[in-house]
PDB file of C-alpha atoms in Angstrom:
ATOM      1  CA  TYR A   1      27.458  63.069-144.326  1.00 81.00           C
ATOM      2  CA  LEU A   2      28.650  62.658-147.944  1.00 85.00           C
ATOM      3  CA  LYS A   3      26.410  65.471-149.098  1.00 89.00           C
ATOM      4  CA  LYS A   4      28.025  67.762-146.386  1.00 90.00           C
ATOM      5  CA  ILE A   5      31.521  66.789-147.443  1.00 89.00           C
ATOM      6  CA  LYS A   6      30.695  67.455-151.094  1.00 88.00           C
ATOM      7  CA  LEU A   7      29.352  70.809-150.131  1.00 88.00           C
ATOM      8  CA  MET A   8      32.605  71.629-148.323  1.00 90.00           C
ATOM      9  CA  PHE A   9      34.693  70.290-151.258  1.00 85.00           C
ATOM     10  CA  SER A  10      32.811  72.635-153.637  1.00 84.00           C
ATOM     11  CA  ASN A  11      34.173  75.580-151.633  1.00 81.00           C
ATOM     12  CA  PRO A  12      37.768  74.617-150.880  1.00 79.00           C
ATOM     13  CA  ILE A  13      39.594  76.424-148.020  1.00 85.00           C
ATOM     14  CA  ARG A  14      43.298  75.730-148.312  1.00 78.00           C
ATOM     15  CA  TYR A  15      44.792  77.885-145.548  1.00 89.00           C
ATOM     16  CA  GLY A  16      44.293  77.587-141.794  1.00 93.00           C
ATOM     17  CA  PHE A  17      41.756  74.726-141.869  1.00 95.00           C
ATOM     18  CA  THR A  18      41.981  70.955-142.438  1.00 92.00           C
ATOM     19  CA  TRP A  19      39.377  71.250-145.098  1.00 91.00           C
ATOM     20  CA  PRO A  20      38.355  68.410-147.483  1.00 89.00           C
ATOM     21  CA  LEU A  21      40.472  68.615-150.615  1.00 87.00           C
ATOM     22  CA  SER A  22      39.192  65.520-152.427  1.00 87.00           C
ATOM     23  CA  ILE A  23      36.634  62.774-151.965  1.00 89.00           C
ATOM     24  CA  LEU A  24      37.838  59.216-151.559  1.00 92.00           C
ATOM     25  CA  LYS A  25      36.037  56.160-152.943  1.00 93.00           C
ATOM     26  CA  ASN A  26      36.823  52.492-152.981  1.00 95.00           C
ATOM     27  CA  LYS A  27      37.110  50.336-156.129  1.00 95.00           C
ATOM     28  CA  ASP A  28      33.322  49.965-156.209  1.00 94.00           C
ATOM     29  CA  GLY A  29      32.896  53.723-156.239  1.00 92.00           C
ATOM     30  CA  GLN A  30      31.531  53.887-152.686  1.00 93.00           C
ATOM     31  CA  PHE A  31      32.435  56.893-150.473  1.00 92.00           C
ATOM     32  CA  VAL A  32      34.976  56.000-147.832  1.00 93.00           C
ATOM     33  CA  GLY A  33      36.338  59.315-146.699  1.00 89.00           C
ATOM     34  CA  TYR A  34      38.169  62.413-147.848  1.00 90.00           C
ATOM     35  CA  MET A  35      41.697  63.794-148.293  1.00 90.00           C
ATOM     36  CA  MET A  36      42.894  66.736-146.310  1.00 89.00           C
ATOM     37  CA  ASN A  37      46.141  68.508-145.489  1.00 87.00           C
ATOM     38  CA  GLU A  38      48.046  67.164-142.538  1.00 89.00           C
ATOM     39  CA  VAL A  39      48.846  69.812-139.875  1.00 91.00           C
ATOM     40  CA  ILE A  40      51.922  69.231-137.726  1.00 93.00           C
ATOM     41  CA  GLY A  41      52.257  71.395-134.684  1.00 94.00           C
ATOM     42  CA  LYS A  42      51.144  71.956-131.086  1.00 95.00           C
ATOM     43  CA  LYS A  43      47.527  71.881-129.949  1.00 95.00           C
ATOM     44  CA  LEU A  44      46.577  74.829-127.788  1.00 96.00           C
ATOM     45  CA  ASP A  45      45.384  72.355-125.274  1.00 93.00           C
ATOM     46  CA  ASP A  46      48.882  70.971-124.934  1.00 93.00           C
ATOM     47  CA  PHE A  47      50.716  74.198-124.135  1.00 94.00           C
ATOM     48  CA  ILE A  48      48.231  76.783-122.939  1.00 92.00           C
ATOM     49  CA  ARG A  49      47.202  74.972-119.747  1.00 87.00           C
ATOM     50  CA  SER A  50      50.014  76.235-117.534  1.00 86.00           C
ATOM     51  CA  PRO A  51      52.970  78.689-117.498  1.00 87.00           C
ATOM     52  CA  LYS A  52      55.352  75.717-117.262  1.00 90.00           C
ATOM     53  CA  LEU A  53      53.988  74.065-120.450  1.00 92.00           C
ATOM     54  CA  LEU A  54      53.933  77.338-122.331  1.00 93.00           C
ATOM     55  CA  SER A  55      57.495  78.304-121.391  1.00 91.00           C
ATOM     56  CA  ALA A  56      58.711  74.860-122.423  1.00 92.00           C
ATOM     57  CA  ALA A  57      57.044  75.097-125.817  1.00 92.00           C
ATOM     58  CA  PHE A  58      57.812  78.803-126.451  1.00 93.00           C
ATOM     59  CA  PRO A  59      60.557  80.093-124.114  1.00 93.00           C
ATOM     60  CA  SER A  60      60.664  83.557-125.587  1.00 94.00           C
ATOM     61  CA  TRP A  61      56.953  84.289-125.335  1.00 95.00           C
ATOM     62  CA  GLY A  62      55.633  87.096-123.212  1.00 96.00           C
ATOM     63  CA  ARG A  63      52.050  88.480-122.924  1.00 97.00           C
ATOM     64  CA  ILE A  64      52.287  90.187-126.340  1.00 98.00           C
ATOM     65  CA  GLU A  65      52.687  86.822-128.051  1.00 97.00           C
ATOM     66  CA  LEU A  66      49.726  85.369-126.105  1.00 96.00           C
ATOM     67  CA  VAL A  67      47.484  88.218-127.251  1.00 98.00           C
ATOM     68  CA  GLU A  68      48.728  87.924-130.807  1.00 98.00           C
ATOM     69  CA  LEU A  69      47.814  84.219-130.684  1.00 98.00           C
ATOM     70  CA  ALA A  70      44.320  85.087-129.479  1.00 98.00           C
ATOM     71  CA  VAL A  71      43.930  87.501-132.464  1.00 98.00           C
ATOM     72  CA  LYS A  72      44.993  84.797-134.870  1.00 98.00           C
ATOM     73  CA  VAL A  73      42.381  82.422-133.471  1.00 98.00           C
ATOM     74  CA  LEU A  74      39.693  85.045-133.809  1.00 98.00           C
ATOM     75  CA  LYS A  75      40.640  85.794-137.396  1.00 98.00           C
ATOM     76  CA  ARG A  76      40.241  82.137-138.285  1.00 97.00           C
ATOM     77  CA  ILE A  77      36.689  82.200-136.838  1.00 98.00           C
ATOM     78  CA  ALA A  78      35.905  85.417-138.713  1.00 97.00           C
ATOM     79  CA  ARG A  79      37.027  83.702-141.949  1.00 95.00           C
ATOM     80  CA  MET A  80      34.339  81.028-141.472  1.00 96.00           C
ATOM     81  CA  HIS A  81      31.673  83.538-140.525  1.00 97.00           C
ATOM     82  CA  ASP A  82      32.391  85.521-143.714  1.00 95.00           C
ATOM     83  CA  ILE A  83      31.225  82.456-145.692  1.00 93.00           C
ATOM     84  CA  ASN A  84      28.271  81.792-143.352  1.00 94.00           C
ATOM     85  CA  VAL A  85      29.831  78.792-141.629  1.00 96.00           C
ATOM     86  CA  VAL A  86      29.273  78.298-137.872  1.00 97.00           C
ATOM     87  CA  ILE A  87      32.199  76.406-136.323  1.00 97.00           C
ATOM     88  CA  GLY A  88      30.266  75.049-133.350  1.00 96.00           C
ATOM     89  CA  ASP A  89      32.924  73.010-131.536  1.00 95.00           C
ATOM     90  CA  ILE A  90      35.400  75.767-130.707  1.00 97.00           C
ATOM     91  CA  ARG A  91      37.893  74.689-128.014  1.00 96.00           C
ATOM     92  CA  PRO A  92      41.689  74.522-127.569  1.00 96.00           C
ATOM     93  CA  ALA A  93      41.895  70.815-128.502  1.00 95.00           C
ATOM     94  CA  ASN A  94      40.727  71.694-132.067  1.00 96.00           C
ATOM     95  CA  ILE A  95      43.209  74.466-132.666  1.00 97.00           C
ATOM     96  CA  ILE A  96      46.836  73.728-133.664  1.00 97.00           C
ATOM     97  CA  LEU A  97      49.717  76.251-133.930  1.00 96.00           C
ATOM     98  CA  ASP A  98      52.163  74.932-136.523  1.00 93.00           C
ATOM     99  CA  LYS A  99      55.917  75.512-136.733  1.00 88.00           C
ATOM    100  CA  ASN A 100      55.432  78.663-138.815  1.00 90.00           C
ATOM    101  CA  GLY A 101      53.202  80.229-136.245  1.00 92.00           C
ATOM    102  CA  ILE A 102      50.051  79.652-138.325  1.00 94.00           C
ATOM    103  CA  VAL A 103      46.809  78.886-136.464  1.00 97.00           C
ATOM    104  CA  ASN A 104      44.902  75.898-137.887  1.00 97.00           C
ATOM    105  CA  PHE A 105      41.489  74.584-137.076  1.00 97.00           C
ATOM    106  CA  VAL A 106      41.046  70.804-137.276  1.00 95.00           C
ATOM    107  CA  ASP A 107      37.966  68.520-137.233  1.00 92.00           C
ATOM    108  CA  THR A 108      36.375  70.826-139.768  1.00 93.00           C
ATOM    109  CA  ASP A 109      33.890  68.160-140.896  1.00 91.00           C
ATOM    110  CA  SER A 110      31.908  68.922-137.706  1.00 94.00           C
ATOM    111  CA  PHE A 111      31.413  72.602-138.715  1.00 96.00           C
ATOM    112  CA  GLN A 112      27.818  73.713-139.281  1.00 96.00           C
ATOM    113  CA  ILE A 113      27.547  74.057-143.067  1.00 94.00           C
ATOM    114  CA  GLU A 114      24.206  75.423-144.324  1.00 93.00           C
ATOM    115  CA  LYS A 115      21.523  72.982-143.189  1.00 94.00           C
ATOM    116  CA  TYR A 116      23.998  70.487-141.779  1.00 95.00           C
ATOM    117  CA  PRO A 117      24.431  71.058-138.017  1.00 95.00           C
ATOM    118  CA  CYS A 118      27.440  70.744-135.773  1.00 95.00           C
ATOM    119  CA  GLU A 119      26.560  67.641-133.766  1.00 94.00           C
ATOM    120  CA  VAL A 120      29.524  67.648-131.362  1.00 92.00           C
ATOM    121  CA  TRP A 121      30.105  69.774-128.266  1.00 90.00           C
ATOM    122  CA  GLU A 122      31.972  70.106-125.026  1.00 94.00           C
ATOM    123  CA  PRO A 123      29.873  71.410-122.084  1.00 95.00           C
ATOM    124  CA  GLU A 124      32.623  73.729-120.834  1.00 96.00           C
ATOM    125  CA  TYR A 125      32.748  75.556-124.182  1.00 97.00           C
ATOM    126  CA  THR A 126      29.067  75.496-125.063  1.00 95.00           C
ATOM    127  CA  ARG A 127      26.517  78.182-124.262  1.00 94.00           C
ATOM    128  CA  PRO A 128      24.217  76.927-121.549  1.00 94.00           C
ATOM    129  CA  ASP A 129      21.046  77.284-123.729  1.00 92.00           C
ATOM    130  CA  LEU A 130      22.365  74.436-125.838  1.00 93.00           C
ATOM    131  CA  HIS A 131      22.916  72.031-122.964  1.00 91.00           C
ATOM    132  CA  GLY A 132      20.350  69.189-123.301  1.00 87.00           C
ATOM    133  CA  LYS A 133      19.272  70.037-126.834  1.00 89.00           C
ATOM    134  CA  ASP A 134      19.362  67.476-129.689  1.00 90.00           C
ATOM    135  CA  LEU A 135      22.278  68.948-131.589  1.00 90.00           C
ATOM    136  CA  LYS A 136      21.696  66.528-134.485  1.00 90.00           C
ATOM    137  CA  THR A 137      18.798  68.793-135.558  1.00 91.00           C
ATOM    138  CA  PHE A 138      19.565  72.149-133.943  1.00 94.00           C
ATOM    139  CA  LEU A 139      21.161  74.847-136.036  1.00 95.00           C
ATOM    140  CA  ARG A 140      23.429  77.161-134.086  1.00 96.00           C
ATOM    141  CA  THR A 141      24.072  80.835-134.675  1.00 96.00           C
ATOM    142  CA  PHE A 142      27.196  83.015-134.693  1.00 97.00           C
ATOM    143  CA  ASN A 143      26.302  83.971-131.093  1.00 96.00           C
ATOM    144  CA  HIS A 144      27.152  80.434-130.015  1.00 97.00           C
ATOM    145  CA  ASP A 145      30.556  80.814-131.614  1.00 97.00           C
ATOM    146  CA  TYR A 146      30.970  84.214-129.893  1.00 98.00           C
ATOM    147  CA  TYR A 147      30.460  82.607-126.533  1.00 97.00           C
ATOM    148  CA  ALA A 148      32.916  79.739-127.146  1.00 98.00           C
ATOM    149  CA  ALA A 149      35.475  82.120-128.632  1.00 98.00           C
ATOM    150  CA  ALA A 150      35.365  84.343-125.570  1.00 98.00           C
ATOM    151  CA  ILE A 151      36.082  81.324-123.339  1.00 98.00           C
ATOM    152  CA  VAL A 152      39.086  80.311-125.471  1.00 98.00           C
ATOM    153  CA  ILE A 153      40.389  83.914-125.565  1.00 98.00           C
ATOM    154  CA  PHE A 154      40.078  84.103-121.771  1.00 97.00           C
ATOM    155  CA  GLN A 155      41.937  80.795-121.395  1.00 97.00           C
ATOM    156  CA  ILE A 156      44.760  81.986-123.715  1.00 97.00           C
ATOM    157  CA  LEU A 157      45.214  85.127-121.624  1.00 97.00           C
ATOM    158  CA  PHE A 158      44.834  83.230-118.319  1.00 95.00           C
ATOM    159  CA  LEU A 159      47.091  80.348-119.251  1.00 94.00           C
ATOM    160  CA  GLY A 160      44.333  77.764-119.326  1.00 93.00           C
ATOM    161  CA  LYS A 161      42.072  78.998-116.533  1.00 93.00           C
ATOM    162  CA  HIS A 162      38.440  78.766-117.469  1.00 95.00           C
ATOM    163  CA  PRO A 163      36.411  82.023-116.897  1.00 95.00           C
ATOM    164  CA  TYR A 164      33.969  80.172-114.676  1.00 95.00           C
ATOM    165  CA  ALA A 165      36.643  78.465-112.537  1.00 92.00           C
ATOM    166  CA  THR A 166      35.962  79.587-108.986  1.00 87.00           C
ATOM    167  CA  SER A 167      37.105  78.862-105.473  1.00 85.00           C
ATOM    168  CA  SER A 168      33.636  77.430-104.607  1.00 84.00           C
ATOM    169  CA  ASP A 169      32.615  73.777-104.647  1.00 86.00           C
ATOM    170  CA  SER A 170      30.402  74.226-107.706  1.00 89.00           C
ATOM    171  CA  THR A 171      31.447  72.908-111.145  1.00 93.00           C
ATOM    172  CA  VAL A 172      32.372  75.046-114.104  1.00 94.00           C
ATOM    173  CA  VAL A 173      29.240  73.909-115.919  1.00 94.00           C
ATOM    174  CA  ASP A 174      27.084  74.886-112.940  1.00 94.00           C
ATOM    175  CA  ASP A 175      28.705  78.307-112.709  1.00 93.00           C
ATOM    176  CA  MET A 176      28.251  78.809-116.437  1.00 94.00           C
ATOM    177  CA  ALA A 177      24.517  78.114-116.067  1.00 94.00           C
ATOM    178  CA  ASN A 178      24.250  80.559-113.174  1.00 93.00           C
ATOM    179  CA  MET A 179      26.584  83.145-114.680  1.00 93.00           C
ATOM    180  CA  ASN A 180      28.783  83.084-111.581  1.00 92.00           C
ATOM    181  CA  PHE A 181      31.637  85.020-113.210  1.00 94.00           C
ATOM    182  CA  PRO A 182      34.101  85.660-110.388  1.00 92.00           C
ATOM    183  CA  TYR A 183      35.552  88.977-111.654  1.00 90.00           C
ATOM    184  CA  LEU A 184      34.318  92.583-111.846  1.00 86.00           C
ATOM    185  CA  ARG A 185      34.979  95.403-114.256  1.00 81.00           C
ATOM    186  CA  SER A 186      37.355  96.916-111.684  1.00 73.00           C
ATOM    187  CA  ASN A 187      40.426  95.291-110.270  1.00 67.00           C
ATOM    188  CA  LYS A 188      38.415  94.045-107.304  1.00 66.00           C
ATOM    189  CA  ARG A 189      37.376  90.436-107.216  1.00 65.00           C
ATOM    190  CA  LEU A 190      34.546  88.475-105.675  1.00 69.00           C
ATOM    191  CA  LYS A 191      35.019  85.991-102.830  1.00 76.00           C
ATOM    192  CA  ILE A 192      34.462  83.148-105.323  1.00 80.00           C
ATOM    193  CA  ALA A 193      37.382  84.201-107.433  1.00 83.00           C
ATOM    194  CA  PRO A 194      40.088  81.538-107.773  1.00 83.00           C
ATOM    195  CA  TYR A 195      43.123  81.872-105.437  1.00 80.00           C
ATOM    196  CA  GLY A 196      46.564  82.755-106.676  1.00 84.00           C
ATOM    197  CA  ARG A 197      47.919  84.542-109.736  1.00 87.00           C
ATOM    198  CA  TRP A 198      44.673  85.009-111.576  1.00 89.00           C
ATOM    199  CA  ARG A 199      43.681  88.364-110.051  1.00 87.00           C
ATOM    200  CA  TYR A 200      47.027  89.786-111.071  1.00 91.00           C
ATOM    201  CA  ILE A 201      46.497  88.667-114.672  1.00 93.00           C
ATOM    202  CA  TYR A 202      42.983  90.181-114.601  1.00 92.00           C
ATOM    203  CA  SER A 203      44.213  93.532-113.200  1.00 91.00           C
ATOM    204  CA  ASN A 204      46.783  93.626-116.014  1.00 95.00           C
ATOM    205  CA  LEU A 205      44.032  93.736-118.639  1.00 96.00           C
ATOM    206  CA  THR A 206      42.637  96.952-120.188  1.00 96.00           C
ATOM    207  CA  TYR A 207      39.361  98.193-118.891  1.00 95.00           C
ATOM    208  CA  VAL A 208      37.850  97.474-122.329  1.00 97.00           C
ATOM    209  CA  LEU A 209      38.711  93.761-122.100  1.00 97.00           C
ATOM    210  CA  LYS A 210      37.509  93.505-118.527  1.00 95.00           C
ATOM    211  CA  ASP A 211      34.250  95.110-119.582  1.00 95.00           C
ATOM    212  CA  LYS A 212      33.748  92.736-122.494  1.00 97.00           C
ATOM    213  CA  PHE A 213      34.516  89.670-120.321  1.00 96.00           C
ATOM    214  CA  PHE A 214      32.127  90.901-117.699  1.00 95.00           C
ATOM    215  CA  ARG A 215      29.330  91.656-120.157  1.00 96.00           C
ATOM    216  CA  ILE A 216      29.444  88.324-121.831  1.00 96.00           C
ATOM    217  CA  PHE A 217      30.054  86.054-118.773  1.00 96.00           C
ATOM    218  CA  LYS A 218      27.951  87.941-116.210  1.00 94.00           C
ATOM    219  CA  TYR A 219      25.085  89.236-118.348  1.00 94.00           C
ATOM    220  CA  GLY A 220      25.195  87.000-121.436  1.00 94.00           C
ATOM    221  CA  GLU A 221      25.727  89.879-123.920  1.00 95.00           C
ATOM    222  CA  MET A 222      27.260  88.697-127.158  1.00 94.00           C
ATOM    223  CA  ILE A 223      30.483  90.372-128.292  1.00 96.00           C
ATOM    224  CA  SER A 224      31.278  90.027-131.983  1.00 97.00           C
ATOM    225  CA  ILE A 225      34.551  88.605-133.253  1.00 98.00           C
ATOM    226  CA  ASN A 226      35.578  91.989-134.689  1.00 97.00           C
ATOM    227  CA  GLU A 227      34.923  93.702-131.351  1.00 98.00           C
ATOM    228  CA  TRP A 228      37.307  91.231-129.624  1.00 98.00           C
ATOM    229  CA  ILE A 229      39.931  91.660-132.336  1.00 98.00           C
ATOM    230  CA  ASN A 230      39.874  95.498-131.976  1.00 98.00           C
ATOM    231  CA  ALA A 231      40.045  95.238-128.186  1.00 98.00           C
ATOM    232  CA  LEU A 232      42.958  92.749-128.291  1.00 98.00           C
ATOM    233  CA  ASN A 233      44.872  94.833-130.841  1.00 98.00           C
ATOM    234  CA  ASN A 234      44.543  97.815-128.539  1.00 98.00           C
ATOM    235  CA  TYR A 235      45.829  95.688-125.721  1.00 98.00           C
ATOM    236  CA  ILE A 236      48.871  94.773-127.797  1.00 98.00           C
ATOM    237  CA  TYR A 237      49.554  98.426-128.464  1.00 98.00           C
ATOM    238  CA  SER A 238      49.341  99.178-124.735  1.00 98.00           C
ATOM    239  CA  LEU A 239      51.621  96.270-123.886  1.00 98.00           C
ATOM    240  CA  LYS A 240      54.229  97.425-126.436  1.00 98.00           C
ATOM    241  CA  ALA A 241      53.957 100.968-125.070  1.00 97.00           C
ATOM    242  CA  GLY A 242      54.726  99.644-121.609  1.00 97.00           C
ATOM    243  CA  HIS A 243      51.408 100.573-120.078  1.00 97.00           C
ATOM    244  CA  PHE A 244      50.906  96.979-118.883  1.00 97.00           C
ATOM    245  CA  SER A 245      53.301  94.212-117.887  1.00 97.00           C
ATOM    246  CA  ASN A 246      54.486  91.857-120.655  1.00 97.00           C
ATOM    247  CA  GLU A 247      55.208  89.095-118.150  1.00 95.00           C
ATOM    248  CA  LEU A 248      53.240  85.884-118.539  1.00 93.00           C
ATOM    249  CA  LEU A 249      52.556  86.144-114.795  1.00 92.00           C
ATOM    250  CA  PRO A 250      52.379  89.839-114.011  1.00 92.00           C
TER     251      PRO A 250
END
């Protein structure tokens, strides 16, 4: 663990990540931890889970702000990939939006750095091929980050709803394994689609976004971070042009 922290310390990241800034030792010179910047703000998990929570946290937000948040998250992931770091444990609980609107990733000591794997995971954000593997020895790829990122982006746009949440009795993890994605490329939905507002949110997306969600969650195709960023920026343009509703719940 110390060797991994030293490796991170040798390449300091001072913006958008709670990265190790200095190594801490006790009076006997033994490693006891590291110093990092404190991030004060709101975890995505605490405000993205429902329209009520989101409106309480950010009363002026519409769909444009949601999509802009998704782009910010993706740019943070791209920053790590540019230096060959796999984040691994991508989920809303590890992402904080501070008072200045800056997206910060926390728990960075779990990132996969060179030969040091990411050992932590949450089943609902982890590609099924990793379930059951010994992650203490397994090195992930960018594709594993692409999958988790797509889930988080979907949840941002759908106010916390997981892409594999259905109206059936099966669990999210079961539906992930079976690729039971409940939406189509068109505005039609399958019988297992969740009841309520979700189909209106889905129909309010661009065809390009629907296609990408369908390809990754139905067929397992991997969509790169830059592809998602381009598609979401085009969605922002369409929202601002009035081609789609800017309401949180269209």
